[in-house]
Amino acid sequence: MVVNLRWIQIAFFFPSLLCLDVPFVTLSWALAVALDSRSDVETALPKLLLLFFGVWAVYLIDRILDSYRLRKATVITDRHRFAIRFRWLLWTLLAFSAALALLQLYLVRDALYVLSGVLLAIVTTTYFLAFRVRSNTSTRKLPSKELTVAICFAAGVMLTSGTLSLSWLNSVIALGLASIALFNCLVISYGEADFDRSHDMKAYYARQPQARPPTTSGWIGGICGCALLLKDGTYILGSSMIIASMALFCFSRSIDRDKPSQVTQAVADSILLIPIPLILMMEYLF
């Protein structure tokens, strides 16, 4: 039996082509926080769906803008080539996700949550606009983009799962989420910088000179995971943070700077997605 590796690759990275990898990652971590905090998942379902469709819409907008920005580029990644060729599909998915997000917003009926979500959406939109208008010819001294994404990710997950009270446990969860997300973004930035350095020097990350992605945030995420494992009832989050941080660390070490890869983002996001469903499946089976 002959296996077509090209089709396997397409099937594996298809969620990334449709901008679905990050929404699923965000949804899975919000679900894990809700389960470990003993929240009523059925009651929180509209909030979880609102988070999913809202994040999906944001990433679709980002990909569509990239498709216009890179339409004349000679060498681009597969996901951007797909976005340029099937821009009409992304516009259709954007309308679909925005409509479902508005529907879930109506079903939530929680004024405080809606207000907090709107403020978070404003922060996210401001970040995107600032990132788009910023010059790409200067080297950043701080990972401002990655930090913003990590903070918005942690805030959205904590807000959706209803764990906003100030406590030691919630602080560790928030720090762990932000650290894991930051490490994920730094690994992706490193991989994208490799590709841009060889093929597209006008890209934003092309002038980053770091030899390896910083691993401090990954270690912090792993330590937070260990701390959560010591707390009875938070084994889903704790185990997932440890697995994700270790897997991202190993993946970051496997990236070859001399052979830039187009799949860094998809693989890094998959690393964040896999642990939680795997742990939940093992819990169900055993």
Short mmCIF file of C-alpha atoms in Angstrom, two decimals:
data_model
loop_
_atom_site.label_atom_id
_atom_site.label_comp_id
_atom_site.label_asym_id
_atom_site.label_seq_id
_atom_site.Cartn_x
_atom_site.Cartn_y
_atom_site.Cartn_z
CA MET A 1 0.00 0.00 0.00
CA VAL A 2 1.47 3.33 -1.12
CA VAL A 3 0.96 6.20 1.31
CA ASN A 4 0.84 9.69 -0.20
CA LEU A 5 2.81 11.75 2.32
CA ARG A 6 1.76 14.98 0.65
CA TRP A 7 -1.90 14.32 1.43
CA ILE A 8 -1.05 13.33 5.00
CA GLN A 9 0.82 16.60 5.38
CA ILE A 10 -2.10 18.58 3.98
CA ALA A 11 -4.57 16.82 6.31
CA PHE A 12 -2.34 17.46 9.35
CA PHE A 13 -1.84 21.16 8.58
CA PHE A 14 -5.32 21.84 7.19
CA PRO A 15 -6.56 23.42 10.47
CA SER A 16 -3.65 25.87 10.28
CA LEU A 17 -4.59 26.78 6.70
CA LEU A 18 -8.10 27.67 7.92
CA CYS A 19 -6.78 29.46 11.03
CA LEU A 20 -8.42 26.87 13.29
CA ASP A 21 -5.37 25.74 15.25
CA VAL A 22 -5.23 28.70 17.66
CA PRO A 23 -9.02 28.74 18.35
CA PHE A 24 -8.92 25.03 19.21
CA VAL A 25 -5.88 25.56 21.43
CA THR A 26 -7.60 28.40 23.28
CA LEU A 27 -10.81 26.40 23.66
CA SER A 28 -9.02 23.32 24.99
CA TRP A 29 -7.12 25.26 27.67
CA ALA A 30 -10.26 27.16 28.71
CA LEU A 31 -12.05 23.82 29.03
CA ALA A 32 -9.20 22.42 31.12
CA VAL A 33 -9.32 25.41 33.50
CA ALA A 34 -13.10 25.07 33.80
CA LEU A 35 -12.84 21.35 34.56
CA ASP A 36 -10.06 21.72 37.11
CA SER A 37 -11.85 24.59 38.84
CA ARG A 38 -15.07 22.53 39.02
CA SER A 39 -17.02 25.02 36.92
CA ASP A 40 -20.27 24.02 35.25
CA VAL A 41 -19.11 23.39 31.69
CA GLU A 42 -22.66 23.12 30.35
CA THR A 43 -23.53 26.54 31.75
CA ALA A 44 -20.27 28.00 30.44
CA LEU A 45 -20.77 26.55 26.95
CA PRO A 46 -21.92 29.85 25.34
CA LYS A 47 -18.83 31.57 26.76
CA LEU A 48 -16.56 28.80 25.49
CA LEU A 49 -18.09 29.01 22.02
CA LEU A 50 -17.86 32.80 22.06
CA LEU A 51 -14.16 32.51 22.86
CA PHE A 52 -13.65 30.00 20.04
CA PHE A 53 -15.46 31.97 17.34
CA GLY A 54 -14.03 35.29 18.52
CA VAL A 55 -10.45 34.03 18.37
CA TRP A 56 -11.14 32.39 15.02
CA ALA A 57 -12.44 35.67 13.59
CA VAL A 58 -9.37 37.57 14.83
CA TYR A 59 -6.95 35.11 13.25
CA LEU A 60 -8.91 35.03 10.01
CA ILE A 61 -8.64 38.82 9.81
CA ASP A 62 -4.90 38.59 10.44
CA ARG A 63 -4.44 35.95 7.72
CA ILE A 64 -6.57 37.90 5.22
CA LEU A 65 -4.49 41.03 5.82
CA ASP A 66 -1.35 38.97 5.27
CA SER A 67 -2.76 37.65 2.01
CA TYR A 68 -3.08 41.22 0.68
CA ARG A 69 0.33 42.25 2.06
CA LEU A 70 2.14 39.28 0.50
CA ARG A 71 0.22 38.97 -2.77
CA LYS A 72 3.24 40.16 -4.78
CA ALA A 73 5.87 38.25 -2.81
CA THR A 74 7.97 35.82 -4.83
CA VAL A 75 8.52 33.29 -2.01
CA ILE A 76 5.93 32.78 0.72
CA THR A 77 4.82 30.07 3.12
CA ASP A 78 2.23 27.49 2.15
CA ARG A 79 -0.37 28.91 4.51
CA HIS A 80 -0.06 32.38 2.96
CA ARG A 81 -0.10 30.91 -0.54
CA PHE A 82 -3.32 29.14 0.40
CA ALA A 83 -4.73 32.40 1.81
CA ILE A 84 -3.98 34.30 -1.39
CA ARG A 85 -5.47 31.60 -3.62
CA PHE A 86 -8.54 30.97 -1.46
CA ARG A 87 -9.08 34.42 0.01
CA TRP A 88 -12.78 34.15 -0.81
CA LEU A 89 -12.98 31.10 1.45
CA LEU A 90 -11.35 32.95 4.33
CA TRP A 91 -13.77 35.87 3.86
CA THR A 92 -16.67 33.39 3.98
CA LEU A 93 -15.31 31.77 7.14
CA LEU A 94 -14.83 35.21 8.68
CA ALA A 95 -18.48 36.09 8.09
CA PHE A 96 -19.51 32.69 9.50
CA SER A 97 -17.35 32.98 12.64
CA ALA A 98 -18.37 36.60 13.27
CA ALA A 99 -22.06 35.73 12.97
CA LEU A 100 -21.74 32.81 15.39
CA ALA A 101 -19.70 34.95 17.80
CA LEU A 102 -22.47 37.55 17.82
CA LEU A 103 -25.03 34.79 18.41
CA GLN A 104 -23.07 33.45 21.37
CA LEU A 105 -22.65 36.99 22.66
CA TYR A 106 -26.45 37.27 22.74
CA LEU A 107 -26.78 33.91 24.51
CA VAL A 108 -24.22 34.69 27.22
CA ARG A 109 -26.37 37.36 28.93
CA ASP A 110 -23.62 38.24 31.40
CA ALA A 111 -23.01 41.99 31.44
CA LEU A 112 -19.70 41.82 33.32
CA TYR A 113 -18.34 39.09 31.07
CA VAL A 114 -19.44 40.93 27.92
CA LEU A 115 -17.85 44.18 29.12
CA SER A 116 -14.60 42.41 30.03
CA GLY A 117 -14.62 40.59 26.70
CA VAL A 118 -15.13 43.83 24.78
CA LEU A 119 -12.21 45.46 26.63
CA LEU A 120 -10.03 42.45 25.85
CA ALA A 121 -11.11 42.60 22.20
CA ILE A 122 -10.18 46.31 22.08
CA VAL A 123 -6.72 45.52 23.49
CA THR A 124 -6.27 42.74 20.94
CA THR A 125 -7.40 44.98 18.07
CA THR A 126 -5.08 47.77 19.23
CA TYR A 127 -2.19 45.30 19.26
CA PHE A 128 -2.94 44.15 15.72
CA LEU A 129 -3.13 47.71 14.43
CA ALA A 130 0.10 48.71 16.20
CA PHE A 131 1.86 45.65 14.85
CA ARG A 132 0.69 46.39 11.29
CA VAL A 133 1.81 50.03 11.21
CA ARG A 134 5.12 49.49 12.99
CA SER A 135 8.27 49.66 10.89
CA ASN A 136 9.79 46.28 10.11
CA THR A 137 13.31 47.60 9.66
CA SER A 138 14.21 47.90 13.35
CA THR A 139 15.24 45.11 15.70
CA ARG A 140 13.00 44.70 18.72
CA LYS A 141 14.68 44.62 22.12
CA LEU A 142 11.64 43.08 23.82
CA PRO A 143 9.21 40.42 22.55
CA SER A 144 6.31 42.89 22.70
CA LYS A 145 4.18 41.08 20.16
CA GLU A 146 4.62 37.70 21.81
CA LEU A 147 3.98 39.13 25.28
CA THR A 148 0.75 40.74 24.10
CA VAL A 149 -0.48 37.50 22.55
CA ALA A 150 0.40 35.54 25.71
CA ILE A 151 -1.36 37.99 28.03
CA CYS A 152 -4.47 38.12 25.84
CA PHE A 153 -4.50 34.31 25.67
CA ALA A 154 -4.27 33.91 29.45
CA ALA A 155 -6.83 36.65 30.08
CA GLY A 156 -9.31 35.17 27.61
CA VAL A 157 -8.96 31.67 29.06
CA MET A 158 -9.30 32.85 32.66
CA LEU A 159 -12.25 35.12 31.82
CA THR A 160 -14.12 32.41 29.93
CA SER A 161 -13.56 29.73 32.57
CA GLY A 162 -14.80 32.02 35.35
CA THR A 163 -11.59 31.93 37.41
CA LEU A 164 -11.06 35.65 37.93
CA SER A 165 -10.99 35.73 41.73
CA LEU A 166 -7.62 36.73 43.18
CA SER A 167 -6.12 33.64 44.80
CA TRP A 168 -2.84 31.72 44.89
CA LEU A 169 -4.24 28.99 42.67
CA ASN A 170 -5.65 31.32 40.02
CA SER A 171 -2.43 33.35 39.99
CA VAL A 172 -0.37 30.21 39.31
CA ILE A 173 -2.80 29.15 36.57
CA ALA A 174 -2.67 32.57 34.90
CA LEU A 175 1.14 32.72 35.11
CA GLY A 176 1.44 29.20 33.72
CA LEU A 177 -0.92 29.94 30.82
CA ALA A 178 0.87 33.17 29.91
CA SER A 179 4.29 31.51 30.16
CA ILE A 180 3.37 28.54 27.98
CA ALA A 181 1.76 30.82 25.38
CA LEU A 182 4.79 33.14 25.40
CA PHE A 183 7.17 30.21 24.89
CA ASN A 184 4.98 28.98 22.04
CA CYS A 185 5.08 32.40 20.37
CA LEU A 186 8.85 32.70 20.80
CA VAL A 187 9.43 29.30 19.21
CA ILE A 188 7.20 30.28 16.29
CA SER A 189 9.01 33.63 15.97
CA TYR A 190 12.32 31.81 15.86
CA GLY A 191 11.10 29.44 13.15
CA GLU A 192 9.53 32.24 11.11
CA ALA A 193 12.71 34.32 11.41
CA ASP A 194 14.67 31.44 9.91
CA PHE A 195 12.36 31.28 6.91
CA ASP A 196 12.18 35.05 6.44
CA ARG A 197 15.94 35.43 6.68
CA SER A 198 16.35 33.17 3.66
CA HIS A 199 13.35 34.19 1.58
CA ASP A 200 11.72 37.45 2.70
CA MET A 201 13.91 40.06 4.38
CA LYS A 202 11.02 42.51 4.46
CA ALA A 203 9.10 40.30 6.90
CA TYR A 204 8.80 41.47 10.47
CA TYR A 205 10.90 38.77 12.11
CA ALA A 206 13.64 38.64 9.51
CA ARG A 207 16.07 40.82 11.46
CA GLN A 208 15.89 39.06 14.81
CA PRO A 209 19.46 37.91 15.61
CA GLN A 210 18.84 35.54 18.54
CA ALA A 211 20.65 32.20 18.31
CA ARG A 212 17.89 30.26 20.07
CA PRO A 213 14.39 31.13 21.31
CA PRO A 214 14.55 32.10 25.01
CA THR A 215 13.42 29.20 27.20
CA THR A 216 12.80 31.03 30.49
CA SER A 217 9.07 31.26 29.92
CA GLY A 218 8.96 27.56 29.12
CA TRP A 219 10.65 26.67 32.39
CA ILE A 220 8.26 28.97 34.28
CA GLY A 221 5.31 27.22 32.64
CA GLY A 222 6.72 23.83 33.63
CA ILE A 223 7.28 24.97 37.22
CA CYS A 224 3.70 26.26 37.38
CA GLY A 225 2.56 22.88 36.09
CA CYS A 226 4.49 21.11 38.88
CA ALA A 227 2.93 23.44 41.45
CA LEU A 228 -0.55 22.67 40.12
CA LEU A 229 0.11 18.94 40.31
CA LEU A 230 0.75 19.36 44.02
CA LYS A 231 -2.70 20.93 44.34
CA ASP A 232 -5.41 18.27 44.45
CA GLY A 233 -7.82 18.55 41.55
CA THR A 234 -5.68 20.48 39.06
CA TYR A 235 -3.88 17.56 37.44
CA ILE A 236 -5.27 18.30 33.94
CA LEU A 237 -3.70 21.76 33.84
CA GLY A 238 -0.57 20.73 35.69
CA SER A 239 0.15 17.73 33.48
CA SER A 240 -0.66 19.68 30.30
CA MET A 241 1.68 22.56 31.21
CA ILE A 242 4.54 20.18 31.94
CA ILE A 243 4.01 18.18 28.73
CA ALA A 244 3.62 21.29 26.59
CA SER A 245 6.68 23.06 28.01
CA MET A 246 8.88 19.97 27.59
CA ALA A 247 7.61 19.28 24.07
CA LEU A 248 8.11 22.91 22.99
CA PHE A 249 11.62 22.87 24.43
CA CYS A 250 12.51 19.73 22.47
CA PHE A 251 10.92 21.12 19.31
CA SER A 252 12.83 24.40 19.63
CA ARG A 253 16.09 22.44 19.82
CA SER A 254 15.22 20.50 16.69
CA ILE A 255 14.78 23.55 14.45
CA ASP A 256 17.62 23.81 11.95
CA ARG A 257 18.58 27.42 11.28
CA ASP A 258 20.25 26.41 8.00
CA LYS A 259 17.08 24.71 6.75
CA PRO A 260 14.12 27.03 7.47
CA SER A 261 10.79 25.26 7.88
CA GLN A 262 7.32 26.39 6.83
CA VAL A 263 5.53 24.27 9.41
CA THR A 264 6.89 25.70 12.66
CA GLN A 265 3.65 27.45 13.58
CA ALA A 266 1.44 24.43 12.90
CA VAL A 267 3.67 22.06 14.88
CA ALA A 268 4.09 24.46 17.82
CA ASP A 269 0.34 25.06 18.04
CA SER A 270 -0.32 21.31 17.80
CA ILE A 271 1.97 20.80 20.79
CA LEU A 272 -0.31 23.07 22.83
CA LEU A 273 -3.45 21.33 21.55
CA ILE A 274 -2.61 17.64 22.01
CA PRO A 275 -1.93 17.27 25.79
CA ILE A 276 -5.39 18.19 27.11
CA PRO A 277 -7.49 15.90 24.85
CA LEU A 278 -4.93 13.14 25.47
CA ILE A 279 -5.22 13.47 29.25
CA LEU A 280 -9.01 13.63 29.11
CA MET A 281 -9.10 10.51 26.92
CA MET A 282 -6.82 8.64 29.34
CA GLU A 283 -9.00 9.72 32.24
CA TYR A 284 -12.07 8.40 30.43
CA LEU A 285 -10.42 5.08 29.55
CA PHE A 286 -8.75 4.38 32.88
#
